[in-house]
């Protein structure tokens, strides 16, 4: 058996050299490129994870923004509802006040019209009464009229008559029709305490007499009676309306 | 090969050193493997081509085998184990080239490979455990085992040599004898079987090298260089 030691040494060196060559030109480059690819993949995965985290954070921010916007929207809607409610209440109050004012105005106008109508009716009634009284008085003889005047004069209180005018002042005697001179003399005699008398006529008196002094007027005629009746009627109406 | 498998043909001399056929064949294999690696790894890219992908598959397969067999990070052992596997595989299959005898069919080549494994076992053992720790492995499981462990260290190295040499040499020898006896096509099945045997022997040699190295690593923590790689 022959064993070649030089071949053993050469083969050992050859294998060691081959080991170095393959390590230099095969294993190291391949392992390096695999590691590089792995690092690139890990980097991509890390970037993807970072992008995912970033997207998640952005999604969270967007959700928070949406939530804030929803809250703002609800607040704005609530404010708008409150403002609308306030405005509606103000409009309602305004409309109610306006309606009350219009109703008051209408009521006042109606009352005014009613008062005016009443006055007109009263005036018409007075005119009618005057006309009726005038018609009736036309049929009454003059002596009766004069007697009525004298009777009205006599019905006046002497104290009241004296208080109408101071001594020396003129007193106006008004009747519905001119008085005869005899009647005028009787009137002068009746009012003898007074200095000056002036006689005049006012058909609206209907019947009776009216003494007009500087300080007061003394009335005893149908017109005064009708006015008094009308005044009492109007007082009764007011009491009824107040009640 | 129909002559004695222990005889070597001298191709030429370099001074007093005779350059035999296994050495020349080994140079050819070195040129093929190193040149091919250099050519194939010139334009490596993160996006691999088909050839690069094939290379990566081979390297990753060797790494996976190291990881599964040694239960350790494969990077420190990849050049040695990968070189052993690729060289033995290529050497065994070099019989396909007419006129070329596999270098592994000569015992000097197998002895060189086994010698490298023997040194590598000691190197990695000392590197991982330290000199005292490595020497202490011979006293495992007890001190009475020291002689047996020493004998085992030597004999397992010889078993590497004899196993590879016997399988490859016998295959080549049988094919040579049959070819000289019966003609052209009859040795083809034997040659195919020889190729299968060559691949299996490359795998077995690499696995045994890994087992021997892993045996001295133990549970010691990885060294700085290991962690670095």
CSV table of C-alpha atoms in Angstrom, one decimal:
chain,number,residue,atom,x,y,z
A,1,UNK,CA,0.0,0.0,0.0
A,2,UNK,CA,1.3,3.4,-1.0
A,3,UNK,CA,0.2,6.6,0.5
A,4,UNK,CA,1.3,9.8,-1.1
A,5,UNK,CA,1.8,12.4,1.6
A,6,UNK,CA,2.6,15.2,-0.9
A,7,UNK,CA,-0.8,14.6,-2.5
A,8,UNK,CA,-2.4,14.6,0.9
A,9,UNK,CA,-0.8,18.0,1.7
A,10,UNK,CA,-1.7,19.4,-1.8
A,11,UNK,CA,-5.3,18.2,-1.5
A,12,UNK,CA,-5.5,19.7,2.0
A,13,UNK,CA,-4.3,23.0,0.7
A,14,UNK,CA,-6.5,22.7,-2.3
A,15,UNK,CA,-9.6,22.1,-0.2
A,16,UNK,CA,-8.7,25.0,2.1
A,17,UNK,CA,-8.1,27.3,-0.8
A,18,UNK,CA,-11.4,26.1,-2.3
A,19,UNK,CA,-13.0,26.8,1.1
A,20,UNK,CA,-11.7,30.3,1.0
A,21,UNK,CA,-12.7,30.8,-2.6
A,22,UNK,CA,-16.2,29.6,-2.1
A,23,UNK,CA,-16.5,31.6,1.1
A,24,UNK,CA,-15.4,34.7,-0.8
A,25,UNK,CA,-17.2,34.2,-4.0
A,26,UNK,CA,-20.3,32.1,-3.2
A,27,UNK,CA,-21.4,32.0,0.4
A,28,UNK,CA,-20.7,35.5,1.5
A,29,UNK,CA,-22.3,37.2,-1.5
A,30,UNK,CA,-25.3,34.9,-1.4
A,31,UNK,CA,-25.7,35.2,2.4
A,32,UNK,CA,-25.3,39.0,2.0
A,33,UNK,CA,-27.9,39.4,-0.6
A,34,UNK,CA,-30.3,37.2,1.3
A,35,UNK,CA,-29.7,39.3,4.4
A,36,UNK,CA,-30.1,42.5,2.3
A,37,UNK,CA,-33.4,41.2,1.0
A,38,UNK,CA,-34.5,40.3,4.4
A,39,UNK,CA,-33.5,43.7,5.7
A,40,UNK,CA,-35.4,45.3,2.8
A,41,UNK,CA,-38.4,43.2,3.5
A,42,UNK,CA,-38.2,44.1,7.2
A,43,UNK,CA,-37.8,47.7,6.3
A,44,UNK,CA,-40.8,47.5,4.0
A,45,UNK,CA,-42.8,45.8,6.7
A,46,UNK,CA,-41.7,48.4,9.2
A,47,UNK,CA,-42.7,51.1,6.8
A,48,UNK,CA,-46.0,49.4,6.1
A,49,UNK,CA,-46.5,49.1,9.9
A,50,UNK,CA,-45.6,52.7,10.3
A,51,UNK,CA,-47.9,53.7,7.5
A,52,UNK,CA,-50.6,51.6,9.0
A,53,UNK,CA,-50.1,53.2,12.4
A,54,UNK,CA,-50.1,56.6,10.7
A,55,UNK,CA,-53.2,55.8,8.8
A,56,UNK,CA,-54.8,54.6,12.1
A,57,UNK,CA,-53.8,57.8,13.8
A,58,UNK,CA,-55.2,59.8,11.0
A,59,UNK,CA,-58.4,57.8,11.1
A,60,UNK,CA,-58.6,58.4,14.8
A,61,UNK,CA,-58.0,62.1,14.3
A,62,UNK,CA,-60.7,62.1,11.5
A,63,UNK,CA,-63.0,60.3,13.9
A,64,UNK,CA,-62.3,62.9,16.6
A,65,UNK,CA,-62.8,65.7,14.1
A,66,UNK,CA,-66.1,64.1,13.0
A,67,UNK,CA,-67.1,63.8,16.6
A,68,UNK,CA,-66.2,67.5,17.3
A,69,UNK,CA,-68.0,68.5,14.1
A,70,UNK,CA,-71.1,66.5,15.2
A,71,UNK,CA,-71.0,68.2,18.6
A,72,UNK,CA,-70.6,71.6,17.0
A,73,UNK,CA,-73.4,70.8,14.7
A,74,UNK,CA,-75.6,69.7,17.6
A,75,UNK,CA,-74.6,72.9,19.4
A,76,UNK,CA,-75.4,75.1,16.4
A,77,UNK,CA,-78.7,73.3,15.9
A,78,UNK,CA,-79.5,73.7,19.6
A,79,UNK,CA,-78.5,77.4,19.4
A,80,UNK,CA,-80.6,77.8,16.2
A,81,UNK,CA,-83.5,76.1,17.9
A,82,UNK,CA,-83.2,78.3,20.9
A,83,UNK,CA,-82.9,81.4,18.7
A,84,UNK,CA,-85.9,80.3,16.7
A,85,UNK,CA,-87.8,79.6,19.8
A,86,UNK,CA,-86.9,83.0,21.2
A,87,UNK,CA,-87.8,84.6,17.9
A,88,UNK,CA,-91.0,82.7,17.7
A,89,UNK,CA,-91.9,83.7,21.3
A,90,UNK,CA,-91.0,87.3,20.4
A,91,UNK,CA,-93.0,87.2,17.3
A,92,UNK,CA,-95.9,85.6,19.1
A,93,UNK,CA,-95.7,88.2,21.9
A,94,UNK,CA,-95.5,90.9,19.3
A,95,UNK,CA,-98.4,89.4,17.4
A,96,UNK,CA,-100.3,89.0,20.6
A,97,UNK,CA,-99.6,92.6,21.6
A,98,UNK,CA,-100.4,93.8,18.1
A,99,UNK,CA,-103.6,91.8,18.1
A,100,UNK,CA,-104.4,93.2,21.6
A,101,UNK,CA,-103.6,96.6,20.4
A,102,UNK,CA,-105.7,96.1,17.3
A,103,UNK,CA,-108.5,94.7,19.4
A,104,UNK,CA,-108.3,97.6,21.8
A,105,UNK,CA,-108.2,100.0,18.9
A,106,UNK,CA,-111.2,98.2,17.3
A,107,UNK,CA,-112.9,98.2,20.7
A,108,UNK,CA,-112.1,101.9,21.2
A,109,UNK,CA,-113.3,102.6,17.7
A,110,UNK,CA,-116.4,100.6,18.3
A,111,UNK,CA,-117.0,102.3,21.6
A,112,UNK,CA,-116.4,105.6,19.9
A,113,UNK,CA,-118.8,104.7,17.1
A,114,UNK,CA,-121.3,103.4,19.6
A,115,UNK,CA,-120.9,106.6,21.6
A,116,UNK,CA,-121.2,108.7,18.5
A,117,UNK,CA,-124.2,106.8,17.4
A,118,UNK,CA,-125.7,107.2,20.8
A,119,UNK,CA,-125.1,110.9,20.7
A,120,UNK,CA,-126.5,111.0,17.3
A,121,UNK,CA,-129.5,109.0,18.5
A,122,UNK,CA,-129.8,111.2,21.5
A,123,UNK,CA,-129.5,114.3,19.3
A,124,UNK,CA,-132.0,112.8,16.9
A,125,UNK,CA,-134.2,112.0,19.9
A,126,UNK,CA,-133.9,115.5,21.2
A,127,UNK,CA,-134.5,117.0,17.8
A,128,UNK,CA,-137.5,114.6,17.4
A,129,UNK,CA,-138.6,115.6,20.9
A,130,UNK,CA,-138.1,119.2,20.1
A,131,UNK,CA,-140.0,118.8,16.8
A,132,UNK,CA,-142.7,116.9,18.6
A,133,UNK,CA,-142.8,119.4,21.4
A,134,UNK,CA,-142.8,122.3,18.9
A,135,UNK,CA,-145.6,120.7,17.0
A,136,UNK,CA,-147.5,120.2,20.2
A,137,UNK,CA,-146.7,123.7,21.5
A,138,UNK,CA,-148.0,125.2,18.2
A,139,UNK,CA,-151.3,123.9,19.2
A,140,UNK,CA,-150.9,125.2,22.7
A,141,UNK,CA,-152.5,128.7,23.1
A,142,UNK,CA,-150.2,131.6,24.0
A,143,UNK,CA,-151.7,132.3,27.4
A,144,UNK,CA,-150.9,128.7,28.3
A,145,UNK,CA,-147.4,129.1,27.2
A,146,UNK,CA,-147.0,132.3,29.1
A,147,UNK,CA,-148.5,130.7,32.1
A,148,UNK,CA,-146.1,127.8,31.8
A,149,UNK,CA,-143.2,130.3,31.6
A,150,UNK,CA,-144.4,132.1,34.7
A,151,UNK,CA,-145.0,128.8,36.4
A,152,UNK,CA,-141.4,127.7,35.6
A,153,UNK,CA,-140.1,131.1,36.8
A,154,UNK,CA,-142.0,130.8,40.0
A,155,UNK,CA,-140.6,127.3,40.5
A,156,UNK,CA,-137.1,128.8,40.7
A,157,UNK,CA,-135.7,129.4,44.1
A,158,UNK,CA,-135.4,133.1,44.9
A,159,UNK,CA,-132.0,132.6,46.4
A,160,UNK,CA,-130.7,130.9,43.3
A,161,UNK,CA,-132.2,133.7,41.2
A,162,UNK,CA,-130.5,136.3,43.3
A,163,UNK,CA,-127.2,134.5,43.1
A,164,UNK,CA,-127.2,134.6,39.2
A,165,UNK,CA,-126.0,138.1,38.9
A,166,UNK,CA,-124.6,140.8,41.1
A,167,UNK,CA,-126.5,144.0,41.6
A,168,UNK,CA,-126.1,146.2,38.6
A,169,UNK,CA,-125.2,143.3,36.2
A,170,UNK,CA,-127.5,142.3,33.3
A,171,UNK,CA,-129.5,139.0,33.3
A,172,UNK,CA,-130.6,137.4,30.1
A,173,UNK,CA,-134.1,135.8,30.1
A,174,UNK,CA,-134.4,133.1,27.4
A,175,UNK,CA,-137.6,131.5,26.4
A,176,UNK,CA,-138.6,129.2,23.5
A,177,UNK,CA,-140.9,131.9,22.0
A,178,UNK,CA,-141.0,135.7,22.4
A,179,UNK,CA,-142.9,136.8,25.4
A,180,UNK,CA,-145.8,139.2,25.3
A,181,UNK,CA,-145.0,142.6,26.9
A,182,UNK,CA,-147.4,141.9,29.7
A,183,UNK,CA,-145.7,138.7,30.5
A,184,UNK,CA,-142.3,140.5,30.2
A,185,UNK,CA,-143.7,143.0,32.8
A,186,UNK,CA,-144.7,140.1,35.1
A,187,UNK,CA,-141.2,138.7,34.7
A,188,UNK,CA,-139.6,142.0,35.5
A,189,UNK,CA,-141.8,142.3,38.5
A,190,UNK,CA,-140.9,138.7,39.6
A,191,UNK,CA,-137.2,139.5,39.1
A,192,UNK,CA,-137.5,143.0,40.5
A,193,UNK,CA,-134.3,142.7,42.6
A,194,UNK,CA,-132.2,142.6,39.5
A,195,UNK,CA,-131.1,145.7,37.6
A,196,UNK,CA,-131.3,144.9,33.9
A,197,UNK,CA,-133.1,142.2,32.0
A,198,UNK,CA,-132.6,141.2,28.4
A,199,UNK,CA,-135.2,138.9,26.7
A,200,UNK,CA,-134.3,136.5,24.1
A,201,UNK,CA,-135.6,133.3,22.4
A,202,UNK,CA,-134.1,129.9,22.0
A,203,UNK,CA,-136.6,127.4,20.4
A,204,UNK,CA,-134.5,124.5,21.6
A,205,UNK,CA,-135.8,125.2,25.1
A,206,UNK,CA,-139.1,123.8,23.9
A,207,UNK,CA,-141.0,125.0,27.0
A,208,UNK,CA,-139.9,126.8,30.1
A,209,UNK,CA,-137.4,129.5,30.9
A,210,UNK,CA,-133.6,129.9,31.3
A,211,UNK,CA,-131.9,132.7,33.2
A,212,UNK,CA,-128.3,133.3,32.1
A,213,UNK,CA,-126.2,135.4,34.5
A,214,UNK,CA,-122.6,136.4,34.5
A,215,UNK,CA,-121.7,133.7,37.0
A,216,UNK,CA,-124.3,131.0,36.4
A,217,UNK,CA,-127.2,129.8,34.4
A,218,UNK,CA,-130.5,128.8,35.9
A,219,UNK,CA,-132.5,126.4,33.8
A,220,UNK,CA,-136.1,125.3,34.1
A,221,UNK,CA,-137.2,124.1,30.7
A,222,UNK,CA,-137.9,120.9,28.8
A,223,UNK,CA,-134.6,121.0,27.1
A,224,UNK,CA,-132.8,121.0,30.5
A,225,UNK,CA,-135.1,118.2,31.6
A,226,UNK,CA,-134.3,116.2,28.5
A,227,UNK,CA,-130.6,116.8,28.9
A,228,UNK,CA,-130.8,115.7,32.5
A,229,UNK,CA,-132.7,112.5,31.5
A,230,UNK,CA,-130.1,111.8,28.8
A,231,UNK,CA,-127.3,112.4,31.3
A,232,UNK,CA,-128.9,110.0,33.8
A,233,UNK,CA,-129.4,107.4,31.1
A,234,UNK,CA,-125.7,107.7,30.0
A,235,UNK,CA,-124.6,107.3,33.7
A,236,UNK,CA,-126.8,104.1,33.9
A,237,UNK,CA,-125.1,102.8,30.7
A,238,UNK,CA,-121.6,103.4,32.2
A,239,UNK,CA,-122.5,101.7,35.4
A,240,UNK,CA,-123.8,98.7,33.5
A,241,UNK,CA,-120.6,98.5,31.3
A,242,UNK,CA,-118.4,98.8,34.4
A,243,UNK,CA,-120.4,96.0,36.2
B,1,UNK,CA,-10.0,2.5,-13.2
B,2,UNK,CA,-9.0,-1.0,-13.4
B,3,UNK,CA,-5.6,-0.7,-11.8
B,4,UNK,CA,-4.9,-0.6,-8.1
B,5,UNK,CA,-7.0,2.1,-6.5
B,6,UNK,CA,-4.1,3.0,-4.3
B,7,UNK,CA,-1.7,3.8,-7.1
B,8,UNK,CA,-1.5,7.4,-8.2
B,9,UNK,CA,-0.6,8.6,-11.7
B,10,UNK,CA,1.9,11.5,-11.7
B,11,UNK,CA,1.0,14.1,-14.2
B,12,UNK,CA,4.0,16.3,-13.8
B,13,UNK,CA,6.5,17.4,-11.2
B,14,UNK,CA,7.0,20.8,-9.7
B,15,UNK,CA,10.5,20.5,-8.4
B,16,UNK,CA,10.6,17.5,-6.1
B,17,UNK,CA,6.8,17.5,-5.7
B,18,UNK,CA,4.9,15.2,-7.9
B,19,UNK,CA,1.6,16.5,-9.2
B,20,UNK,CA,-0.8,13.5,-9.3
B,21,UNK,CA,-4.1,13.1,-11.2
B,22,UNK,CA,-6.3,13.7,-8.1
B,23,UNK,CA,-4.6,17.1,-7.6
B,24,UNK,CA,-5.1,18.1,-11.2
B,25,UNK,CA,-8.7,17.0,-11.0
B,26,UNK,CA,-9.1,18.9,-7.8
B,27,UNK,CA,-7.8,22.0,-9.5
B,28,UNK,CA,-10.3,21.5,-12.2
B,29,UNK,CA,-13.0,21.2,-9.7
B,30,UNK,CA,-11.8,24.3,-7.9
B,31,UNK,CA,-11.7,26.2,-11.1
B,32,UNK,CA,-15.2,25.1,-11.9
B,33,UNK,CA,-16.7,25.8,-8.5
B,34,UNK,CA,-14.8,29.1,-7.8
B,35,UNK,CA,-15.1,30.3,-11.4
B,36,UNK,CA,-18.8,29.4,-11.6
B,37,UNK,CA,-19.5,31.1,-8.2
B,38,UNK,CA,-17.6,34.2,-9.3
B,39,UNK,CA,-19.6,34.3,-12.5
B,40,UNK,CA,-22.9,33.6,-11.0
B,41,UNK,CA,-22.5,36.0,-8.1
B,42,UNK,CA,-21.3,39.0,-10.1
B,43,UNK,CA,-24.7,40.6,-10.6
B,44,UNK,CA,-26.6,39.7,-7.5
B,45,UNK,CA,-29.8,41.7,-6.9
B,46,UNK,CA,-32.5,41.9,-4.3
B,47,UNK,CA,-34.8,40.8,-7.1
B,48,UNK,CA,-33.2,37.5,-8.0
B,49,UNK,CA,-32.9,36.0,-11.5
B,50,UNK,CA,-33.5,32.3,-12.0
B,51,UNK,CA,-29.8,31.4,-11.6
B,52,UNK,CA,-29.5,33.5,-8.5
B,53,UNK,CA,-32.6,32.0,-7.1
B,54,UNK,CA,-31.2,28.5,-7.7
B,55,UNK,CA,-27.9,29.5,-6.0
B,56,UNK,CA,-29.9,30.9,-3.0
B,57,UNK,CA,-31.9,27.7,-2.8
B,58,UNK,CA,-28.7,25.6,-2.6
B,59,UNK,CA,-27.2,27.9,0.0
B,60,UNK,CA,-30.4,28.1,2.1
B,61,UNK,CA,-30.8,24.3,1.9
B,62,UNK,CA,-27.3,23.8,3.3
B,63,UNK,CA,-28.1,26.4,6.0
B,64,UNK,CA,-31.3,24.7,6.9
B,65,UNK,CA,-29.5,21.3,7.0
B,66,UNK,CA,-26.9,22.8,9.3
B,67,UNK,CA,-29.5,24.4,11.5
B,68,UNK,CA,-31.5,21.2,11.8
B,69,UNK,CA,-28.5,18.9,12.4
B,70,UNK,CA,-26.4,21.1,14.7
B,71,UNK,CA,-29.2,23.0,16.4
B,72,UNK,CA,-27.1,26.1,16.1
B,73,UNK,CA,-26.8,29.3,14.0
B,74,UNK,CA,-25.5,28.0,10.6
B,75,UNK,CA,-23.5,31.0,9.5
B,76,UNK,CA,-20.2,30.1,11.1
B,77,UNK,CA,-20.2,26.6,9.7
B,78,UNK,CA,-21.7,27.3,6.3
B,79,UNK,CA,-18.4,27.9,4.4
B,80,UNK,CA,-16.8,24.7,5.7
B,81,UNK,CA,-19.9,22.4,5.5
B,82,UNK,CA,-21.0,23.9,2.2
B,83,UNK,CA,-17.5,23.6,0.7
B,84,UNK,CA,-17.2,20.0,1.8
B,85,UNK,CA,-20.6,19.1,0.3
B,86,UNK,CA,-20.1,20.9,-2.9
B,87,UNK,CA,-16.6,19.6,-3.4
B,88,UNK,CA,-17.3,16.0,-2.6
B,89,UNK,CA,-20.5,16.1,-4.7
B,90,UNK,CA,-18.7,17.6,-7.7
B,91,UNK,CA,-15.7,15.3,-7.2
B,92,UNK,CA,-18.0,12.2,-7.1
B,93,UNK,CA,-19.9,13.3,-10.2
B,94,UNK,CA,-16.7,14.2,-12.0
B,95,UNK,CA,-16.6,10.6,-13.2
B,96,UNK,CA,-19.2,11.7,-15.8
B,97,UNK,CA,-16.5,13.5,-17.6
B,98,UNK,CA,-14.6,11.0,-19.8
B,99,UNK,CA,-11.1,10.3,-18.7
B,100,UNK,CA,-11.5,12.0,-15.3
B,101,UNK,CA,-11.3,9.9,-12.1
B,102,UNK,CA,-13.0,11.4,-9.1
B,103,UNK,CA,-10.3,12.7,-6.7
B,104,UNK,CA,-12.4,11.2,-3.9
B,105,UNK,CA,-11.6,7.8,-5.3
B,106,UNK,CA,-8.1,8.2,-4.0
B,107,UNK,CA,-7.5,8.0,-0.3
B,108,UNK,CA,-5.2,11.0,-0.1
B,109,UNK,CA,-8.1,13.3,-1.0
B,110,UNK,CA,-10.5,11.7,1.5
B,111,UNK,CA,-7.8,11.8,4.1
B,112,UNK,CA,-7.3,15.5,3.4
B,113,UNK,CA,-11.0,16.1,3.8
B,114,UNK,CA,-11.1,14.1,7.0
B,115,UNK,CA,-8.1,15.9,8.3
B,116,UNK,CA,-9.8,19.2,7.7
B,117,UNK,CA,-12.9,18.0,9.6
B,118,UNK,CA,-10.7,16.8,12.4
B,119,UNK,CA,-9.0,20.2,12.7
B,120,UNK,CA,-12.3,22.0,12.3
B,121,UNK,CA,-13.8,19.9,15.2
B,122,UNK,CA,-10.9,20.9,17.4
B,123,UNK,CA,-11.1,24.6,16.2
B,124,UNK,CA,-14.8,25.0,16.8
B,125,UNK,CA,-14.6,23.1,20.1
B,126,UNK,CA,-11.9,25.3,21.4
B,127,UNK,CA,-13.5,28.5,20.1
B,128,UNK,CA,-16.8,27.6,21.7
B,129,UNK,CA,-15.7,26.1,25.0
B,130,UNK,CA,-12.2,27.3,25.3
B,131,UNK,CA,-9.2,24.9,25.4
B,132,UNK,CA,-10.0,23.6,28.9
B,133,UNK,CA,-13.6,23.1,28.0
B,134,UNK,CA,-12.7,21.3,24.8
B,135,UNK,CA,-10.2,19.0,26.6
B,136,UNK,CA,-12.9,18.4,29.2
B,137,UNK,CA,-15.2,17.0,26.6
B,138,UNK,CA,-12.9,13.9,26.4
B,139,UNK,CA,-13.8,13.2,30.1
B,140,UNK,CA,-17.5,13.1,29.4
B,141,UNK,CA,-19.5,11.4,30.7
B,142,UNK,CA,-16.8,10.5,33.2
B,143,UNK,CA,-13.0,10.4,33.4
B,144,UNK,CA,-12.9,6.7,32.6
B,145,UNK,CA,-14.1,7.5,29.1
B,146,UNK,CA,-11.0,9.5,28.2
B,147,UNK,CA,-9.2,6.6,26.4
B,148,UNK,CA,-12.3,5.6,24.6
B,149,UNK,CA,-13.1,9.2,23.6
B,150,UNK,CA,-9.5,9.7,22.3
B,151,UNK,CA,-9.8,6.5,20.3
B,152,UNK,CA,-13.2,7.5,19.0
B,153,UNK,CA,-11.9,10.8,17.8
B,154,UNK,CA,-9.2,9.1,15.8
B,155,UNK,CA,-11.3,6.2,14.6
B,156,UNK,CA,-14.3,8.4,13.5
B,157,UNK,CA,-11.9,10.4,11.4
B,158,UNK,CA,-10.5,7.2,9.8
B,159,UNK,CA,-14.1,6.1,9.4
B,160,UNK,CA,-14.8,9.2,7.4
B,161,UNK,CA,-11.8,8.5,5.2
B,162,UNK,CA,-12.6,4.8,4.7
B,163,UNK,CA,-16.3,5.3,4.1
B,164,UNK,CA,-15.9,7.9,1.4
B,165,UNK,CA,-12.9,6.2,-0.2
B,166,UNK,CA,-14.5,2.8,-0.2
B,167,UNK,CA,-17.8,3.8,-1.6
B,168,UNK,CA,-16.4,6.1,-4.4
B,169,UNK,CA,-13.5,3.9,-5.2
B,170,UNK,CA,-15.5,0.8,-5.4
B,171,UNK,CA,-18.1,2.4,-7.6
B,172,UNK,CA,-15.5,3.7,-10.0
B,173,UNK,CA,-13.6,0.4,-9.9
B,174,UNK,CA,-16.7,-1.7,-10.6
B,175,UNK,CA,-17.7,0.5,-13.5
B,176,UNK,CA,-14.2,0.3,-14.9
B,177,UNK,CA,-14.1,-3.5,-14.7
B,178,UNK,CA,-17.6,-3.9,-16.2
B,179,UNK,CA,-16.7,-1.5,-18.9
B,180,UNK,CA,-13.6,-3.4,-19.8
B,181,UNK,CA,-15.5,-6.7,-19.8
B,182,UNK,CA,-18.9,-6.2,-21.5
B,183,UNK,CA,-18.8,-3.0,-23.6
B,184,UNK,CA,-20.5,0.3,-24.0
B,185,UNK,CA,-24.0,0.4,-22.6
B,186,UNK,CA,-23.9,-2.2,-19.8
B,187,UNK,CA,-22.1,0.0,-17.3
B,188,UNK,CA,-24.6,2.8,-17.6
B,189,UNK,CA,-26.9,1.6,-14.8
B,190,UNK,CA,-23.9,1.1,-12.6
B,191,UNK,CA,-22.7,4.6,-13.5
B,192,UNK,CA,-26.2,6.0,-12.5
B,193,UNK,CA,-25.9,4.0,-9.3
B,194,UNK,CA,-22.4,5.4,-8.8
B,195,UNK,CA,-23.8,8.9,-9.2
B,196,UNK,CA,-26.5,8.2,-6.6
B,197,UNK,CA,-23.9,6.8,-4.3
B,198,UNK,CA,-21.7,9.8,-4.8
B,199,UNK,CA,-24.5,12.2,-3.9
B,200,UNK,CA,-25.4,10.2,-0.9
B,201,UNK,CA,-21.8,10.0,0.2
B,202,UNK,CA,-21.4,13.8,-0.1
B,203,UNK,CA,-24.5,14.2,2.0
B,204,UNK,CA,-23.3,11.6,4.6
B,205,UNK,CA,-19.8,13.1,4.8
B,206,UNK,CA,-21.3,16.6,5.4
B,207,UNK,CA,-23.8,15.3,8.0
B,208,UNK,CA,-21.1,13.5,9.9
B,209,UNK,CA,-18.9,16.5,9.9
B,210,UNK,CA,-21.8,18.6,11.3
B,211,UNK,CA,-22.5,15.9,13.9
B,212,UNK,CA,-18.8,15.8,15.0
B,213,UNK,CA,-18.6,19.6,15.2
B,214,UNK,CA,-22.0,19.8,17.0
B,215,UNK,CA,-20.7,17.2,19.5
B,216,UNK,CA,-18.1,19.5,20.8
B,217,UNK,CA,-20.2,22.6,20.8
B,218,UNK,CA,-22.4,21.4,23.7
B,219,UNK,CA,-24.6,24.0,25.3
B,220,UNK,CA,-21.9,26.6,25.5
B,221,UNK,CA,-23.0,30.1,24.5
B,222,UNK,CA,-22.1,31.4,21.1
B,223,UNK,CA,-18.8,33.2,20.8
B,224,UNK,CA,-18.5,36.8,19.8
B,225,UNK,CA,-17.6,35.9,16.3
B,226,UNK,CA,-20.6,33.6,16.1
B,227,UNK,CA,-22.9,36.3,17.3
B,228,UNK,CA,-21.3,38.8,14.9
B,229,UNK,CA,-21.9,36.5,12.0
